[in-house]
Amino acid sequence: AQSVTQPDIHITVSEGASLELRCNYSYGATPYLFWYVQSPGQGLQLLLKYFSGDTLVQGIKGFEAEFKRSQSSFNLRKPSVHWSDAAEYFCAVGDATGRRALTFGSGTRLQVQP
Amino acid sequence: NAGVTQTPKFQVLKTGQSMTLQCAQDMNHEYMSWYRQDPGMGLRLIHYSVGAGITDQGEVPNGYNVSRSTTEDFPLRLLSAAPSQTSVYFCASSYFRGKGTYEQYFGPGTRLTVT
């Protein structure tokens, strides 16, 4: 069965600092990987996705993620965090057909200090 | 194009009551699914559907029923509400284009409290 681990429950960074959120997955074949962001009281917004090809994917709001098959990881990065990035971030894995929907990690809550 | 819509936004139920959470999408997506979100647990799949007339169970299906009579609608029924079903419920839909690319679109959520 597929699974996703986000080891960091809560991260605090200063505004302007760089950010890396960790995501490890378990899946038997080539995974489809996603990062979503959820602001308080809101729904989920897709930041970026990886299906194949270039292992470094660019997303919205200046985020990027790197797929590392050897480490079963798909970490999310941003070079300079803005106060508006404070939110909860979810990593998810989906199967090749999309028929089983997504399996989500438990999320990482990001706090941004001024 | 409204995307994925959910009603109601908020609901309070008493233990034992039943209700239906509505979900509709206007993107002609084949796949629809229901998740619940609880603190510290991310989103967990309740039920999903790969097309009209076809549904299947996800990770946490107990206490919930679904049906899919049209492509657009995928209601979630709580048969006899319990306090453990207090949660935020999200509906999602997705397409599947060739070459294996797809994306889930989420509704705004329904916050349900069972007392």
Short mmCIF file of C-alpha atoms in Angstrom, two decimals:
data_model
loop_
_atom_site.label_atom_id
_atom_site.label_comp_id
_atom_site.label_asym_id
_atom_site.label_seq_id
_atom_site.Cartn_x
_atom_site.Cartn_y
_atom_site.Cartn_z
CA ALA A 1 0.00 0.00 0.00
CA GLN A 2 1.20 3.49 -0.72
CA SER A 3 2.04 5.87 2.11
CA VAL A 4 3.48 9.32 2.70
CA THR A 5 5.49 10.56 5.66
CA GLN A 6 6.03 14.19 6.52
CA PRO A 7 8.45 14.04 9.43
CA ASP A 8 8.06 17.66 10.52
CA ILE A 9 4.75 18.52 12.15
CA HIS A 10 5.58 22.18 12.69
CA ILE A 11 8.33 24.41 11.27
CA THR A 12 9.09 28.04 12.05
CA VAL A 13 11.25 30.17 9.77
CA SER A 14 12.04 33.86 9.59
CA GLU A 15 10.70 35.91 6.73
CA GLY A 16 13.27 35.97 3.93
CA ALA A 17 14.90 32.71 5.02
CA SER A 18 14.96 29.62 2.85
CA LEU A 19 12.57 26.74 3.42
CA GLU A 20 12.65 23.01 2.89
CA LEU A 21 9.73 20.75 3.81
CA ARG A 22 10.42 17.04 3.80
CA CYS A 23 8.30 14.33 2.24
CA ASN A 24 9.05 10.61 1.99
CA TYR A 25 6.83 8.21 0.14
CA SER A 26 6.35 4.50 -0.20
CA TYR A 27 5.01 3.20 -3.49
CA GLY A 28 5.70 0.09 -5.55
CA ALA A 29 5.98 1.73 -8.96
CA THR A 30 6.79 5.16 -10.35
CA PRO A 31 4.87 7.52 -8.12
CA TYR A 32 2.82 10.54 -9.02
CA LEU A 33 3.66 13.17 -6.41
CA PHE A 34 1.93 16.36 -5.36
CA TRP A 35 2.31 19.23 -2.92
CA TYR A 36 -0.77 21.08 -1.73
CA VAL A 37 -1.09 24.13 0.50
CA GLN A 38 -3.98 24.91 2.83
CA SER A 39 -4.45 28.32 4.42
CA PRO A 40 -6.47 28.44 7.65
CA GLY A 41 -10.13 27.69 7.05
CA GLN A 42 -9.56 27.19 3.34
CA GLY A 43 -9.52 24.34 0.88
CA LEU A 44 -6.45 22.82 -0.77
CA GLN A 45 -4.51 24.49 -3.53
CA LEU A 46 -2.10 22.57 -5.73
CA LEU A 47 1.44 23.95 -5.60
CA LEU A 48 3.13 21.53 -7.97
CA LYS A 49 3.13 17.97 -9.25
CA TYR A 50 5.56 15.41 -10.59
CA PHE A 51 4.75 12.65 -13.03
CA SER A 52 7.94 11.99 -14.99
CA GLY A 53 10.85 13.69 -16.70
CA ASP A 54 12.88 16.43 -15.07
CA THR A 55 13.20 15.64 -11.36
CA LEU A 56 13.16 19.30 -10.38
CA VAL A 57 9.67 20.72 -10.80
CA GLN A 58 8.61 24.32 -10.51
CA GLY A 59 5.32 25.34 -9.02
CA ILE A 60 3.32 28.40 -8.17
CA LYS A 61 4.27 31.07 -5.61
CA GLY A 62 8.01 30.45 -6.15
CA PHE A 63 8.01 26.88 -4.82
CA GLU A 64 9.95 23.99 -6.30
CA ALA A 65 10.35 20.33 -5.42
CA GLU A 66 12.92 17.70 -6.26
CA PHE A 67 12.09 14.05 -6.82
CA LYS A 68 14.84 11.70 -5.60
CA ARG A 69 13.99 8.11 -6.39
CA SER A 70 16.98 6.70 -4.48
CA GLN A 71 15.80 8.41 -1.29
CA SER A 72 12.04 8.03 -1.94
CA SER A 73 11.74 11.74 -1.30
CA PHE A 74 9.97 14.72 -2.80
CA ASN A 75 11.03 17.72 -0.71
CA LEU A 76 9.49 21.14 -1.20
CA ARG A 77 11.73 24.21 -1.26
CA LYS A 78 11.49 27.96 -1.47
CA PRO A 79 14.54 30.25 -1.48
CA SER A 80 12.93 33.16 0.38
CA VAL A 81 9.81 32.79 2.49
CA HIS A 82 7.14 35.48 2.70
CA TRP A 83 4.78 36.01 5.62
CA SER A 84 1.89 34.97 3.35
CA ASP A 85 3.41 31.49 3.03
CA ALA A 86 2.29 30.64 6.56
CA ALA A 87 -0.06 27.71 6.06
CA GLU A 88 -0.22 23.93 6.24
CA TYR A 89 1.50 21.94 3.52
CA PHE A 90 0.55 18.46 2.42
CA CYS A 91 2.51 16.00 0.33
CA ALA A 92 0.50 13.34 -1.52
CA VAL A 93 1.11 10.32 -3.72
CA GLY A 94 -1.21 9.00 -6.40
CA ASP A 95 -1.14 5.87 -8.52
CA ALA A 96 -0.61 5.76 -12.23
CA THR A 97 -4.26 5.47 -13.16
CA GLY A 98 -5.66 7.98 -10.70
CA ARG A 99 -8.38 5.49 -9.86
CA ARG A 100 -7.54 5.32 -6.19
CA ALA A 101 -7.36 9.03 -5.53
CA LEU A 102 -4.51 10.38 -3.41
CA THR A 103 -2.78 9.29 -0.22
CA PHE A 104 -1.80 12.29 1.89
CA GLY A 105 0.85 12.86 4.50
CA SER A 106 -0.19 14.28 7.85
CA GLY A 107 0.94 17.75 6.93
CA THR A 108 3.55 20.32 8.04
CA ARG A 109 2.40 23.57 9.57
CA LEU A 110 4.63 26.48 8.59
CA GLN A 111 4.90 29.53 10.79
CA VAL A 112 6.73 32.61 9.49
CA GLN A 113 8.34 35.02 11.93
CA PRO A 114 8.77 38.68 10.98
CA ASN B 1 -17.05 27.18 -14.60
CA ALA B 2 -17.64 26.82 -10.85
CA GLY B 3 -15.23 23.90 -10.35
CA VAL B 4 -16.10 21.71 -7.34
CA THR B 5 -18.87 22.98 -5.10
CA GLN B 6 -19.93 21.64 -1.72
CA THR B 7 -22.97 22.34 0.42
CA PRO B 8 -23.46 23.11 3.21
CA LYS B 9 -20.34 24.94 4.45
CA PHE B 10 -21.17 24.25 8.08
CA GLN B 11 -23.47 21.75 9.77
CA VAL B 12 -24.22 20.73 13.34
CA LEU B 13 -25.92 17.38 13.93
CA LYS B 14 -27.07 15.51 16.96
CA THR B 15 -25.87 11.95 17.50
CA GLY B 16 -28.03 9.55 15.51
CA GLN B 17 -29.24 12.04 12.94
CA SER B 18 -28.64 11.45 9.24
CA MET B 19 -27.71 13.90 6.56
CA THR B 20 -26.26 14.23 3.07
CA LEU B 21 -23.27 16.33 2.12
CA GLN B 22 -23.60 17.53 -1.43
CA CYS B 23 -20.79 17.69 -3.98
CA ALA B 24 -20.99 18.75 -7.61
CA GLN B 25 -18.47 19.45 -10.35
CA ASP B 26 -18.92 21.02 -13.75
CA MET B 27 -15.65 19.93 -15.34
CA ASN B 28 -16.93 16.60 -16.71
CA HIS B 29 -14.40 14.73 -14.56
CA GLU B 30 -14.66 10.97 -14.40
CA TYR B 31 -13.20 10.56 -10.93
CA MET B 32 -14.65 11.96 -7.74
CA SER B 33 -13.77 11.28 -4.14
CA TRP B 34 -14.54 12.21 -0.55
CA TYR B 35 -11.94 12.86 2.13
CA ARG B 36 -12.14 13.75 5.76
CA GLN B 37 -9.55 15.94 7.44
CA ASP B 38 -8.76 15.60 11.12
CA PRO B 39 -6.01 17.42 13.03
CA GLY B 40 -2.62 15.74 12.69
CA MET B 41 -3.92 13.10 10.29
CA GLY B 42 -3.95 14.82 6.93
CA LEU B 43 -6.73 13.85 4.56
CA ARG B 44 -8.08 10.33 4.55
CA LEU B 45 -10.07 8.83 1.72
CA ILE B 46 -13.64 7.81 2.55
CA HIS B 47 -15.12 6.73 -0.79
CA TYR B 48 -14.36 7.32 -4.41
CA SER B 49 -15.96 6.88 -7.82
CA VAL B 50 -14.41 6.28 -11.21
CA GLY B 51 -17.60 7.09 -13.12
CA ALA B 52 -21.37 7.18 -12.94
CA GLY B 53 -22.71 4.02 -11.31
CA ILE B 54 -19.29 2.94 -9.99
CA THR B 55 -18.14 3.53 -6.42
CA ASP B 56 -15.64 1.94 -4.08
CA GLN B 57 -14.45 2.24 -0.51
CA GLY B 58 -11.42 4.15 0.60
CA GLU B 59 -9.48 4.06 3.84
CA VAL B 60 -12.25 5.05 6.29
CA PRO B 61 -15.66 4.13 4.79
CA ASN B 62 -17.55 2.99 7.90
CA GLY B 63 -20.64 5.07 8.66
CA TYR B 64 -20.77 6.65 5.21
CA ASN B 65 -22.63 5.83 2.00
CA VAL B 66 -22.18 7.17 -1.50
CA SER B 67 -23.80 6.82 -4.89
CA ARG B 68 -22.99 8.28 -8.28
CA SER B 69 -26.00 8.51 -10.56
CA THR B 70 -24.58 11.30 -12.73
CA THR B 71 -21.10 12.43 -13.73
CA GLU B 72 -21.63 15.77 -11.99
CA ASP B 73 -22.83 14.77 -8.51
CA PHE B 74 -21.33 12.65 -5.75
CA PRO B 75 -23.26 12.99 -2.47
CA LEU B 76 -21.95 11.59 0.82
CA ARG B 77 -24.54 10.24 3.26
CA LEU B 78 -24.05 9.92 6.99
CA LEU B 79 -26.45 7.21 8.06
CA SER B 80 -26.43 7.74 11.84
CA ALA B 81 -24.07 10.52 12.88
CA ALA B 82 -21.57 9.89 15.68
CA PRO B 83 -19.24 12.34 17.47
CA SER B 84 -16.29 10.54 15.81
CA GLN B 85 -17.55 11.90 12.49
CA THR B 86 -16.89 15.47 13.57
CA SER B 87 -14.47 16.59 10.89
CA VAL B 88 -13.95 18.71 7.81
CA TYR B 89 -15.07 16.96 4.65
CA PHE B 90 -13.59 17.65 1.25
CA CYS B 91 -14.86 16.52 -2.10
CA ALA B 92 -12.47 16.30 -5.02
CA SER B 93 -12.62 15.49 -8.70
CA SER B 94 -10.00 14.67 -11.26
CA TYR B 95 -9.48 14.01 -14.91
CA PHE B 96 -7.16 11.49 -16.39
CA ARG B 97 -5.50 12.55 -19.59
CA GLY B 98 -3.33 10.23 -21.59
CA LYS B 99 0.33 9.87 -20.67
CA GLY B 100 -0.66 9.51 -17.06
CA THR B 101 -1.13 13.11 -16.08
CA TYR B 102 -3.91 14.14 -13.75
CA GLU B 103 -4.75 16.64 -11.06
CA GLN B 104 -7.21 16.65 -8.17
CA TYR B 105 -9.47 19.67 -7.78
CA PHE B 106 -10.83 20.21 -4.29
CA GLY B 107 -14.02 21.80 -3.09
CA PRO B 108 -14.04 24.38 -0.26
CA GLY B 109 -15.02 21.83 2.39
CA THR B 110 -17.89 21.20 4.81
CA ARG B 111 -17.22 21.57 8.53
CA LEU B 112 -19.39 19.06 10.40
CA THR B 113 -19.88 18.92 14.14
CA VAL B 114 -21.75 16.05 15.78
CA THR B 115 -22.86 16.63 19.36
#
